[in-house]
PDB file of C-alpha atoms (C1' of nucleotides) in Angstrom:
ATOM      1  CA  MET A1131     -39.280 -38.061  12.881  1.00  0.00           C
ATOM      2  CA  PRO A1132     -37.869 -36.980  16.191  1.00  0.00           C
ATOM      3  CA  GLU A1133     -34.125 -36.563  16.304  1.00  0.00           C
ATOM      4  CA  LEU A1134     -32.158 -34.754  18.983  1.00  0.00           C
ATOM      5  CA  PRO A1135     -33.458 -31.244  18.187  1.00  0.00           C
ATOM      6  CA  GLU A1136     -37.059 -32.476  18.205  1.00  0.00           C
ATOM      7  CA  VAL A1137     -36.519 -34.255  21.520  1.00  0.00           C
ATOM      8  CA  GLU A1138     -34.870 -31.161  22.983  1.00  0.00           C
ATOM      9  CA  THR A1139     -37.768 -29.029  21.726  1.00  0.00           C
ATOM     10  CA  THR A1140     -40.229 -31.411  23.344  1.00  0.00           C
ATOM     11  CA  LEU A1141     -38.324 -31.414  26.620  1.00  0.00           C
ATOM     12  CA  ARG A1142     -38.158 -27.630  26.801  1.00  0.00           C
ATOM     13  CA  GLY A1143     -41.848 -27.450  26.017  1.00  0.00           C
ATOM     14  CA  ILE A1144     -43.014 -29.776  28.778  1.00  0.00           C
ATOM     15  CA  GLU A1145     -40.393 -28.951  31.422  1.00  0.00           C
ATOM     16  CA  PRO A1146     -42.158 -25.920  32.987  1.00  0.00           C
ATOM     17  CA  PHE A1147     -45.396 -27.895  33.292  1.00  0.00           C
ATOM     18  CA  LEU A1148     -43.721 -30.727  35.186  1.00  0.00           C
ATOM     19  CA  VAL A1149     -40.902 -29.490  37.418  1.00  0.00           C
ATOM     20  CA  ASN A1150     -42.020 -28.987  41.033  1.00  0.00           C
ATOM     21  CA  HIS A1151     -45.426 -30.476  40.266  1.00  0.00           C
ATOM     22  CA  VAL A1152     -46.873 -33.744  41.537  1.00  0.00           C
ATOM     23  CA  ILE A1153     -47.765 -36.564  39.171  1.00  0.00           C
ATOM     24  CA  ARG A1154     -51.251 -37.571  40.285  1.00  0.00           C
ATOM     25  CA  SER A1155     -51.918 -40.487  37.963  1.00  0.00           C
ATOM     26  CA  ILE A1156     -50.798 -42.163  34.788  1.00  0.00           C
ATOM     27  CA  ASP A1157     -53.441 -43.665  32.515  1.00  0.00           C
ATOM     28  CA  VAL A1158     -52.203 -46.073  29.898  1.00  0.00           C
ATOM     29  CA  ARG A1159     -54.650 -46.989  27.155  1.00  0.00           C
ATOM     30  CA  ASP A1160     -52.290 -49.056  25.006  1.00  0.00           C
ATOM     31  CA  PHE A1161     -49.380 -50.843  26.638  1.00  0.00           C
ATOM     32  CA  ARG A1162     -47.965 -52.098  23.328  1.00  0.00           C
ATOM     33  CA  LEU A1163     -45.098 -49.739  22.651  1.00  0.00           C
ATOM     34  CA  ARG A1164     -41.572 -50.755  21.636  1.00  0.00           C
ATOM     35  CA  TRP A1165     -41.515 -52.681  24.882  1.00  0.00           C
ATOM     36  CA  PRO A1166     -44.670 -53.284  26.906  1.00  0.00           C
ATOM     37  CA  VAL A1167     -45.254 -50.369  29.272  1.00  0.00           C
ATOM     38  CA  PRO A1168     -44.497 -51.824  32.733  1.00  0.00           C
ATOM     39  CA  GLU A1169     -46.739 -51.436  35.783  1.00  0.00           C
ATOM     40  CA  ALA A1170     -43.692 -49.995  37.542  1.00  0.00           C
ATOM     41  CA  ILE A1171     -44.353 -46.606  35.934  1.00  0.00           C
ATOM     42  CA  GLN A1172     -47.077 -46.220  38.586  1.00  0.00           C
ATOM     43  CA  LYS A1173     -44.284 -45.711  41.130  1.00  0.00           C
ATOM     44  CA  ALA A1174     -44.167 -42.161  39.819  1.00  0.00           C
ATOM     45  CA  CYS A1175     -47.654 -41.388  41.081  1.00  0.00           C
ATOM     46  CA  GLY A1176     -47.774 -39.095  44.102  1.00  0.00           C
ATOM     47  CA  GLN A1177     -44.205 -37.974  43.511  1.00  0.00           C
ATOM     48  CA  THR A1178     -42.957 -34.476  42.752  1.00  0.00           C
ATOM     49  CA  VAL A1179     -40.950 -33.993  39.563  1.00  0.00           C
ATOM     50  CA  LEU A1180     -37.456 -32.824  40.499  1.00  0.00           C
ATOM     51  CA  SER A1181     -36.033 -32.189  37.039  1.00  0.00           C
ATOM     52  CA  LEU A1182     -36.118 -33.130  33.370  1.00  0.00           C
ATOM     53  CA  GLU A1183     -33.069 -34.271  31.505  1.00  0.00           C
ATOM     54  CA  ARG A1184     -32.213 -35.401  27.989  1.00  0.00           C
ATOM     55  CA  ARG A1185     -29.696 -38.154  27.298  1.00  0.00           C
ATOM     56  CA  ALA A1186     -29.339 -39.020  23.608  1.00  0.00           C
ATOM     57  CA  LYS A1187     -32.953 -39.038  22.388  1.00  0.00           C
ATOM     58  CA  TYR A1188     -34.311 -40.162  25.728  1.00  0.00           C
ATOM     59  CA  ILE A1189     -36.232 -37.844  28.015  1.00  0.00           C
ATOM     60  CA  LEU A1190     -35.804 -38.530  31.724  1.00  0.00           C
ATOM     61  CA  ILE A1191     -38.337 -37.280  34.232  1.00  0.00           C
ATOM     62  CA  ASN A1192     -36.423 -37.403  37.491  1.00  0.00           C
ATOM     63  CA  LEU A1193     -38.197 -38.166  40.756  1.00  0.00           C
ATOM     64  CA  ALA A1194     -36.901 -38.919  44.230  1.00  0.00           C
ATOM     65  CA  GLY A1195     -37.135 -42.688  43.831  1.00  0.00           C
ATOM     66  CA  GLY A1196     -36.134 -43.081  40.189  1.00  0.00           C
ATOM     67  CA  SER A1197     -37.003 -41.767  36.750  1.00  0.00           C
ATOM     68  CA  LEU A1198     -39.544 -42.140  34.011  1.00  0.00           C
ATOM     69  CA  LEU A1199     -37.853 -42.693  30.669  1.00  0.00           C
ATOM     70  CA  ILE A1200     -39.554 -41.628  27.451  1.00  0.00           C
ATOM     71  CA  HIS A1201     -38.419 -42.190  23.874  1.00  0.00           C
ATOM     72  CA  LEU A1202     -40.461 -40.816  20.994  1.00  0.00           C
ATOM     73  CA  GLY A1203     -39.433 -43.554  18.589  1.00  0.00           C
ATOM     74  CA  MET A1204     -39.979 -42.236  15.116  1.00  0.00           C
ATOM     75  CA  SER A1205     -43.543 -41.037  15.232  1.00  0.00           C
ATOM     76  CA  GLY A1206     -44.076 -40.140  18.884  1.00  0.00           C
ATOM     77  CA  SER A1207     -45.069 -36.717  20.148  1.00  0.00           C
ATOM     78  CA  ILE A1208     -46.127 -35.189  23.440  1.00  0.00           C
ATOM     79  CA  ARG A1209     -48.788 -32.561  23.967  1.00  0.00           C
ATOM     80  CA  ILE A1210     -49.636 -30.533  27.026  1.00  0.00           C
ATOM     81  CA  LEU A1211     -53.341 -30.174  27.661  1.00  0.00           C
ATOM     82  CA  THR A1212     -54.594 -27.482  30.018  1.00  0.00           C
ATOM     83  CA  ASP A1213     -57.969 -26.229  31.105  1.00  0.00           C
ATOM     84  CA  ALA A1214     -57.601 -23.457  28.561  1.00  0.00           C
ATOM     85  CA  ILE A1215     -58.599 -26.093  26.049  1.00  0.00           C
ATOM     86  CA  LYS A1216     -62.255 -27.031  25.883  1.00  0.00           C
ATOM     87  CA  PRO A1217     -62.977 -30.183  27.884  1.00  0.00           C
ATOM     88  CA  ARG A1218     -64.237 -32.132  24.900  1.00  0.00           C
ATOM     89  CA  GLU A1219     -60.908 -31.672  23.192  1.00  0.00           C
ATOM     90  CA  HIS A1220     -59.372 -33.640  26.016  1.00  0.00           C
ATOM     91  CA  ASP A1221     -60.994 -36.815  24.737  1.00  0.00           C
ATOM     92  CA  PRO A1222     -58.198 -39.104  23.602  1.00  0.00           C
ATOM     93  CA  GLU A1223     -57.810 -39.542  19.898  1.00  0.00           C
ATOM     94  CA  LYS A1224     -56.380 -42.353  17.857  1.00  0.00           C
ATOM     95  CA  HIS A1225     -52.833 -43.313  18.940  1.00  0.00           C
ATOM     96  CA  ASP A1226     -53.026 -41.311  22.184  1.00  0.00           C
ATOM     97  CA  HIS A1227     -51.506 -44.151  24.207  1.00  0.00           C
ATOM     98  CA  TRP A1228     -51.025 -42.634  27.645  1.00  0.00           C
ATOM     99  CA  ASP A1229     -51.720 -39.590  29.806  1.00  0.00           C
ATOM    100  CA  MET A1230     -49.828 -38.279  32.793  1.00  0.00           C
ATOM    101  CA  VAL A1231     -52.198 -36.286  34.958  1.00  0.00           C
ATOM    102  CA  LEU A1232     -51.041 -33.397  37.150  1.00  0.00           C
ATOM    103  CA  ASP A1233     -53.110 -30.922  39.125  1.00  0.00           C
ATOM    104  CA  HIS A1234     -53.020 -28.214  36.483  1.00  0.00           C
ATOM    105  CA  CYS A1235     -52.442 -30.064  33.220  1.00  0.00           C
ATOM    106  CA  MET A1236     -52.141 -33.336  31.418  1.00  0.00           C
ATOM    107  CA  VAL A1237     -49.178 -34.701  29.467  1.00  0.00           C
ATOM    108  CA  ARG A1238     -50.389 -36.795  26.532  1.00  0.00           C
ATOM    109  CA  PHE A1239     -48.320 -39.178  24.417  1.00  0.00           C
ATOM    110  CA  ASN A1240     -49.294 -39.919  20.817  1.00  0.00           C
ATOM    111  CA  ASP A1241     -47.423 -42.428  18.654  1.00  0.00           C
ATOM    112  CA  PRO A1242     -48.970 -43.889  15.473  1.00  0.00           C
ATOM    113  CA  ARG A1243     -46.220 -46.431  14.871  1.00  0.00           C
ATOM    114  CA  ARG A1244     -45.743 -47.340  18.513  1.00  0.00           C
ATOM    115  CA  PHE A1245     -41.936 -47.422  18.301  1.00  0.00           C
ATOM    116  CA  GLY A1246     -41.823 -45.217  21.369  1.00  0.00           C
ATOM    117  CA  THR A1247     -40.788 -46.192  24.892  1.00  0.00           C
ATOM    118  CA  PHE A1248     -42.149 -45.532  28.374  1.00  0.00           C
ATOM    119  CA  LEU A1249     -40.266 -47.142  31.250  1.00  0.00           C
ATOM    120  CA  TRP A1250     -39.544 -46.780  34.949  1.00  0.00           C
ATOM    121  CA  LEU A1251     -35.841 -46.687  35.855  1.00  0.00           C
ATOM    122  CA  GLU A1252     -34.516 -47.323  39.343  1.00  0.00           C
ATOM    123  CA  LYS A1253     -31.550 -45.314  40.540  1.00  0.00           C
ATOM    124  CA  PRO A1254     -28.852 -44.961  39.471  1.00  0.00           C
ATOM    125  CA  VAL A1255     -30.623 -44.454  36.164  1.00  0.00           C
ATOM    126  CA  MET A1256     -27.481 -44.151  34.060  1.00  0.00           C
ATOM    127  CA  ASP A1257     -26.703 -47.774  34.898  1.00  0.00           C
ATOM    128  CA  HIS A1258     -29.752 -48.891  32.946  1.00  0.00           C
ATOM    129  CA  PRO A1259     -28.789 -50.963  29.865  1.00  0.00           C
ATOM    130  CA  LEU A1260     -30.407 -48.432  27.524  1.00  0.00           C
ATOM    131  CA  LEU A1261     -28.196 -45.636  28.869  1.00  0.00           C
ATOM    132  CA  SER A1262     -25.040 -47.252  30.171  1.00  0.00           C
ATOM    133  CA  SER A1263     -23.130 -47.721  26.917  1.00  0.00           C
ATOM    134  CA  LEU A1264     -24.106 -44.568  25.054  1.00  0.00           C
ATOM    135  CA  GLY A1265     -21.463 -42.404  23.415  1.00  0.00           C
ATOM    136  CA  PRO A1266     -20.926 -38.740  24.265  1.00  0.00           C
ATOM    137  CA  GLU A1267     -23.477 -35.999  23.639  1.00  0.00           C
ATOM    138  CA  PRO A1268     -22.776 -34.197  20.341  1.00  0.00           C
ATOM    139  CA  LEU A1269     -23.065 -30.803  21.989  1.00  0.00           C
ATOM    140  CA  SER A1270     -20.573 -31.675  24.732  1.00  0.00           C
ATOM    141  CA  GLY A1271     -16.837 -31.059  24.689  1.00  0.00           C
ATOM    142  CA  GLU A1272     -16.183 -34.772  24.841  1.00  0.00           C
ATOM    143  CA  PHE A1273     -17.328 -34.929  21.213  1.00  0.00           C
ATOM    144  CA  ASN A1274     -14.426 -33.503  19.237  1.00  0.00           C
ATOM    145  CA  GLY A1275     -12.290 -34.202  16.185  1.00  0.00           C
ATOM    146  CA  THR A1276      -9.621 -36.087  18.064  1.00  0.00           C
ATOM    147  CA  TYR A1277     -12.183 -38.355  19.700  1.00  0.00           C
ATOM    148  CA  LEU A1278     -13.914 -39.197  16.408  1.00  0.00           C
ATOM    149  CA  HIS A1279     -10.667 -39.723  14.571  1.00  0.00           C
ATOM    150  CA  GLN A1280      -9.394 -42.042  17.277  1.00  0.00           C
ATOM    151  CA  ARG A1281     -12.606 -44.098  17.380  1.00  0.00           C
ATOM    152  CA  SER A1282     -12.644 -44.437  13.577  1.00  0.00           C
ATOM    153  CA  GLN A1283      -9.256 -46.082  13.315  1.00  0.00           C
ATOM    154  CA  GLY A1284      -9.517 -49.297  11.310  1.00  0.00           C
ATOM    155  CA  ARG A1285     -13.254 -48.896  10.757  1.00  0.00           C
ATOM    156  CA  ARG A1286     -14.365 -49.521   7.195  1.00  0.00           C
ATOM    157  CA  LEU A1287     -18.053 -48.775   7.442  1.00  0.00           C
ATOM    158  CA  ALA A1288     -19.447 -45.676   5.756  1.00  0.00           C
ATOM    159  CA  ILE A1289     -18.850 -42.486   7.721  1.00  0.00           C
ATOM    160  CA  LYS A1290     -22.577 -41.818   7.673  1.00  0.00           C
ATOM    161  CA  ASN A1291     -23.294 -45.057   9.525  1.00  0.00           C
ATOM    162  CA  PHE A1292     -20.368 -44.377  11.836  1.00  0.00           C
ATOM    163  CA  ILE A1293     -21.710 -41.050  13.072  1.00  0.00           C
ATOM    164  CA  MET A1294     -25.202 -42.507  13.413  1.00  0.00           C
ATOM    165  CA  ASP A1295     -23.902 -45.205  15.781  1.00  0.00           C
ATOM    166  CA  GLY A1296     -25.058 -44.313  19.294  1.00  0.00           C
ATOM    167  CA  LYS A1297     -21.968 -45.893  20.816  1.00  0.00           C
ATOM    168  CA  ILE A1298     -19.831 -43.351  18.947  1.00  0.00           C
ATOM    169  CA  VAL A1299     -22.005 -40.276  19.416  1.00  0.00           C
ATOM    170  CA  VAL A1300     -25.666 -40.033  20.326  1.00  0.00           C
ATOM    171  CA  GLY A1301     -28.479 -38.053  18.791  1.00  0.00           C
ATOM    172  CA  VAL A1302     -27.248 -37.754  15.201  1.00  0.00           C
ATOM    173  CA  GLY A1303     -30.111 -39.208  13.195  1.00  0.00           C
ATOM    174  CA  ASN A1304     -30.643 -39.691   9.500  1.00  0.00           C
ATOM    175  CA  ILE A1305     -31.609 -36.147   8.574  1.00  0.00           C
ATOM    176  CA  TYR A1306     -28.828 -34.355  10.423  1.00  0.00           C
ATOM    177  CA  ALA A1307     -26.188 -36.909   9.415  1.00  0.00           C
ATOM    178  CA  SER A1308     -26.829 -36.091   5.750  1.00  0.00           C
ATOM    179  CA  GLU A1309     -26.832 -32.378   6.473  1.00  0.00           C
ATOM    180  CA  ALA A1310     -23.633 -32.366   8.528  1.00  0.00           C
ATOM    181  CA  LEU A1311     -21.711 -34.444   5.968  1.00  0.00           C
ATOM    182  CA  PHE A1312     -22.733 -32.041   3.230  1.00  0.00           C
ATOM    183  CA  MET A1313     -21.679 -29.062   5.316  1.00  0.00           C
ATOM    184  CA  ALA A1314     -18.323 -30.710   6.026  1.00  0.00           C
ATOM    185  CA  GLY A1315     -17.858 -31.722   2.365  1.00  0.00           C
ATOM    186  CA  ILE A1316     -17.451 -35.396   3.217  1.00  0.00           C
ATOM    187  CA  TYR A1317     -18.772 -38.116   0.917  1.00  0.00           C
ATOM    188  CA  PRO A1318     -21.223 -40.186   3.026  1.00  0.00           C
ATOM    189  CA  MET A1319     -19.980 -43.553   1.729  1.00  0.00           C
ATOM    190  CA  ARG A1320     -16.350 -42.845   2.584  1.00  0.00           C
ATOM    191  CA  ALA A1321     -14.868 -45.385   5.007  1.00  0.00           C
ATOM    192  CA  ALA A1322     -14.828 -43.891   8.504  1.00  0.00           C
ATOM    193  CA  GLY A1323     -11.171 -44.822   8.961  1.00  0.00           C
ATOM    194  CA  ARG A1324     -10.244 -42.896   5.811  1.00  0.00           C
ATOM    195  CA  VAL A1325     -11.214 -39.467   7.084  1.00  0.00           C
ATOM    196  CA  SER A1326      -8.453 -37.182   8.312  1.00  0.00           C
ATOM    197  CA  LEU A1327      -8.311 -35.565  11.738  1.00  0.00           C
ATOM    198  CA  ALA A1328      -8.737 -32.134  10.162  1.00  0.00           C
ATOM    199  CA  ARG A1329     -11.879 -33.223   8.330  1.00  0.00           C
ATOM    200  CA  TYR A1330     -13.251 -34.797  11.501  1.00  0.00           C
ATOM    201  CA  GLU A1331     -12.826 -31.465  13.201  1.00  0.00           C
ATOM    202  CA  GLY A1332     -14.849 -29.886  10.430  1.00  0.00           C
ATOM    203  CA  LEU A1333     -17.476 -32.577  10.809  1.00  0.00           C
ATOM    204  CA  VAL A1334     -17.793 -31.967  14.546  1.00  0.00           C
ATOM    205  CA  THR A1335     -18.314 -28.264  13.886  1.00  0.00           C
ATOM    206  CA  ALA A1336     -20.964 -29.090  11.280  1.00  0.00           C
ATOM    207  CA  VAL A1337     -22.821 -31.508  13.554  1.00  0.00           C
ATOM    208  CA  ARG A1338     -22.905 -28.977  16.384  1.00  0.00           C
ATOM    209  CA  ASP A1339     -23.977 -26.190  14.064  1.00  0.00           C
ATOM    210  CA  VAL A1340     -26.800 -28.082  12.394  1.00  0.00           C
ATOM    211  CA  LEU A1341     -28.155 -29.393  15.707  1.00  0.00           C
ATOM    212  CA  ASN A1342     -28.014 -25.995  17.369  1.00  0.00           C
ATOM    213  CA  ARG A1343     -29.738 -24.280  14.467  1.00  0.00           C
ATOM    214  CA  ALA A1344     -32.428 -26.973  14.380  1.00  0.00           C
ATOM    215  CA  ILE A1345     -33.062 -26.587  18.108  1.00  0.00           C
ATOM    216  CA  ARG A1346     -33.375 -22.842  17.629  1.00  0.00           C
ATOM    217  CA  GLN A1347     -36.008 -23.448  14.928  1.00  0.00           C
ATOM    218  CA  GLY A1348     -37.990 -25.817  17.115  1.00  0.00           C
ATOM    219  CA  GLY A1349     -36.916 -28.901  15.192  1.00  0.00           C
ATOM    220  CA  THR A1350     -37.708 -30.219  11.748  1.00  0.00           C
ATOM    221  CA  THR A1351     -41.298 -30.951  10.794  1.00  0.00           C
ATOM    222  CA  LEU A1352     -41.384 -33.256   7.779  1.00  0.00           C
ATOM    223  CA  ARG A1353     -44.751 -34.909   8.128  1.00  0.00           C
ATOM    224  CA  ASP A1354     -46.183 -34.599  11.547  1.00  0.00           C
ATOM    225  CA  PHE A1355     -43.696 -33.564  14.188  1.00  0.00           C
ATOM    226  CA  ALA A1356     -45.070 -30.870  16.467  1.00  0.00           C
ATOM    227  CA  GLY A1357     -43.821 -29.281  19.648  1.00  0.00           C
ATOM    228  CA  SER A1358     -45.676 -29.791  22.908  1.00  0.00           C
ATOM    229  CA  ASP A1359     -47.877 -26.783  22.121  1.00  0.00           C
ATOM    230  CA  GLY A1360     -48.787 -28.214  18.730  1.00  0.00           C
ATOM    231  CA  SER A1361     -46.648 -25.873  16.670  1.00  0.00           C
ATOM    232  CA  PRO A1362     -44.420 -27.277  13.928  1.00  0.00           C
ATOM    233  CA  GLY A1363     -40.635 -26.987  13.720  1.00  0.00           C
ATOM    234  CA  TYR A1364     -39.219 -24.647  11.125  1.00  0.00           C
ATOM    235  CA  PHE A1365     -35.873 -26.201  10.343  1.00  0.00           C
ATOM    236  CA  ALA A1366     -37.161 -28.014   7.225  1.00  0.00           C
ATOM    237  CA  GLN A1367     -36.736 -24.795   5.273  1.00  0.00           C
ATOM    238  CA  GLU A1368     -33.041 -24.734   6.147  1.00  0.00           C
ATOM    239  CA  LEU A1369     -32.278 -28.256   4.951  1.00  0.00           C
ATOM    240  CA  LEU A1370     -29.470 -28.199   2.375  1.00  0.00           C
ATOM    241  CA  VAL A1371     -29.671 -31.724   0.941  1.00  0.00           C
ATOM    242  CA  TYR A1372     -32.131 -33.867   2.894  1.00  0.00           C
ATOM    243  CA  GLY A1373     -35.222 -34.574   0.801  1.00  0.00           C
ATOM    244  CA  ARG A1374     -33.855 -32.577  -2.156  1.00  0.00           C
ATOM    245  CA  ALA A1375     -32.982 -35.430  -4.541  1.00  0.00           C
ATOM    246  CA  GLY A1376     -32.816 -34.186  -8.123  1.00  0.00           C
ATOM    247  CA  GLU A1377     -32.838 -30.538  -7.091  1.00  0.00           C
ATOM    248  CA  ALA A1378     -29.873 -28.222  -7.545  1.00  0.00           C
ATOM    249  CA  CYS A1379     -27.093 -28.229  -4.965  1.00  0.00           C
ATOM    250  CA  PHE A1380     -27.050 -24.813  -3.289  1.00  0.00           C
ATOM    251  CA  GLN A1381     -23.269 -24.788  -3.513  1.00  0.00           C
ATOM    252  CA  CYS A1382     -22.483 -25.928  -7.076  1.00  0.00           C
ATOM    253  CA  GLY A1383     -25.796 -26.372  -8.868  1.00  0.00           C
ATOM    254  CA  ALA A1384     -25.357 -30.095  -9.602  1.00  0.00           C
ATOM    255  CA  GLN A1385     -28.264 -32.418  -8.885  1.00  0.00           C
ATOM    256  CA  VAL A1386     -28.513 -33.633  -5.295  1.00  0.00           C
ATOM    257  CA  CYS A1387     -28.154 -37.440  -5.196  1.00  0.00           C
ATOM    258  CA  GLN A1388     -30.140 -39.903  -3.112  1.00  0.00           C
ATOM    259  CA  LYS A1389     -28.859 -43.343  -2.205  1.00  0.00           C
ATOM    260  CA  VAL A1390     -29.646 -45.920   0.454  1.00  0.00           C
ATOM    261  CA  ILE A1391     -26.710 -46.408   2.827  1.00  0.00           C
ATOM    262  CA  GLY A1392     -27.179 -49.017   5.520  1.00  0.00           C
ATOM    263  CA  GLN A1393     -30.959 -49.173   4.918  1.00  0.00           C
ATOM    264  CA  ARG A1394     -31.233 -45.411   5.337  1.00  0.00           C
ATOM    265  CA  SER A1395     -31.984 -42.875   2.664  1.00  0.00           C
ATOM    266  CA  SER A1396     -29.040 -40.530   2.248  1.00  0.00           C
ATOM    267  CA  PHE A1397     -28.729 -37.277   0.356  1.00  0.00           C
ATOM    268  CA  TYR A1398     -25.491 -35.741  -0.899  1.00  0.00           C
ATOM    269  CA  CYS A1399     -23.785 -33.815  -3.665  1.00  0.00           C
ATOM    270  CA  LYS A1400     -21.224 -35.899  -5.500  1.00  0.00           C
ATOM    271  CA  THR A1401     -19.398 -32.779  -6.602  1.00  0.00           C
ATOM    272  CA  CYS A1402     -19.095 -31.044  -3.239  1.00  0.00           C
ATOM    273  CA  GLN A1403     -18.558 -34.146  -1.106  1.00  0.00           C
ATOM    274  CA  ARG A1404     -15.433 -36.284  -1.343  1.00  0.00           C
TER     275      ARG A1404
ATOM    276  C1'  DA B 966     -14.945 -57.230  17.248  1.00  0.00           C
ATOM    277  C1'  DA B 967     -17.198 -55.436  13.368  1.00  0.00           C
ATOM    278  C1'  DA B 968     -20.689 -55.262  10.088  1.00  0.00           C
ATOM    279  C1'  DT B 969     -25.046 -56.504   8.336  1.00  0.00           C
ATOM    280  C1'  DT B 970     -29.769 -57.917   8.639  1.00  0.00           C
ATOM    281  C1'  DC B 971     -34.033 -58.341  11.023  1.00  0.00           C
ATOM    282  C1'  DT B 972     -37.736 -56.544  13.731  1.00  0.00           C
ATOM    283  C1'  DC B 973     -41.376 -53.798  15.717  1.00  0.00           C
ATOM    284  C1'  DC B 974     -45.707 -50.624  13.288  1.00  0.00           C
ATOM    285  C1'  DT B 975     -48.759 -47.453  10.637  1.00  0.00           C
ATOM    286  C1'  DG B 976     -49.652 -44.080   7.225  1.00  0.00           C
ATOM    287  C1'  DA B 977     -48.533 -42.155   2.934  1.00  0.00           C
ATOM    288  C1'  DA B 978     -47.854 -42.767  -1.792  1.00  0.00           C
ATOM    289  C1'  DG B 979     -47.912 -45.170  -6.096  1.00  0.00           C
ATOM    290  C1'  DG B 980     -49.782 -48.710  -9.358  1.00  0.00           C
ATOM    291  C1'  DC B 981     -53.609 -50.711 -11.552  1.00  0.00           C
TER     292       DC B 981
ATOM    293  C1'  DT C 891     -63.220 -45.206  -5.583  1.00  0.00           C
ATOM    294  C1'  DG C 892     -60.636 -48.854  -3.740  1.00  0.00           C
ATOM    295  C1'  DC C 893     -57.513 -52.462  -2.973  1.00  0.00           C
ATOM    296  C1'  DC C 894     -52.816 -54.080  -2.971  1.00  0.00           C
ATOM    297  C1'  DT C 895     -47.837 -53.236  -2.639  1.00  0.00           C
ATOM    298  C1'  DT C 896     -43.935 -50.707  -1.226  1.00  0.00           C
ATOM    299  C1'  DC C 897     -41.418 -47.829   1.686  1.00  0.00           C
ATOM    300  C1'  DA C 898     -39.780 -45.001   5.591  1.00  0.00           C
ATOM    301  C1'  DG C 899     -37.463 -45.096   9.894  1.00  0.00           C
ATOM    302  C1'  DG C 900     -34.917 -45.359  15.773  1.00  0.00           C
ATOM    303  C1'  DA C 901     -32.369 -48.543  17.543  1.00  0.00           C
ATOM    304  C1'  DG C 902     -31.999 -52.939  20.035  1.00  0.00           C
ATOM    305  C1'  DA C 903     -31.512 -57.864  18.915  1.00  0.00           C
ATOM    306  C1'  DA C 904     -30.006 -61.441  16.195  1.00  0.00           C
ATOM    307  C1'  DT C 905     -26.962 -63.163  12.835  1.00  0.00           C
ATOM    308  C1'  DT C 906     -23.011 -63.554   9.900  1.00  0.00           C
TER     309       DT C 906
END
DNA sequence: AAATTCTCCTGAAGGC
DNA sequence: TGCCTTCAGGAGAATT
């Protein structure tokens, strides 16, 4: 399931195929994504891609008149198809919902569960409702211990839900939230307002570290995530607690626990995390 | 305001 | 082998 590292991996994979190239056409086979794919995406046709940008888990394809916004939802992936691949392999397969055609390649979106997004945003794009009230990027300096501690004052929800709230900080999904809390030694059910400044500083370090390492590994492939060239991510082998319920904690040997917090499966060690 | 619940959807996994 | 049930999950919307 794509989280920030998987989105970043996807962006880096498709960026060189798009920047400074002209979008010739966009063929949508199934408009039924999270929101219906609007006709306005056709405004991108004939335009040259100026840059690609990631904000939270959104990918922005910036053009002179506006931007295409893509979200992978939880099962979306993007592949680049070139002439190096046999023509018959270019036939769309199940869940290949749209293609973006350029002179030298094709960008193809696949999403079994159709929770993904494909929209056209007029400038200024950051004023769009999906982007305008997002919290800071976790890899930016704006995300620090003082900031988190200040925002958590009086909040009683579980710290895990707190750091997964996109208004607080973006891009920290279910897998990396569990991992970062384990690394920081913080019990995931602890009330957000009951975490000290010092421990928030440790948490910020852990979030940055786990995201950076995951990006370096090309993301986490649990079931079916693949980069734009079809290769899997290799971070799964570095996961400390996620998906390891019942197995031994790498730090103390106790069994890793699994519990649903806010409708999300969470993994932790009740010895190492307080 | 804050917190919780609902919703979209399909594929995988488990039960019988 | 096959059918039915359950569950996972990003994140906005609706509700309490």
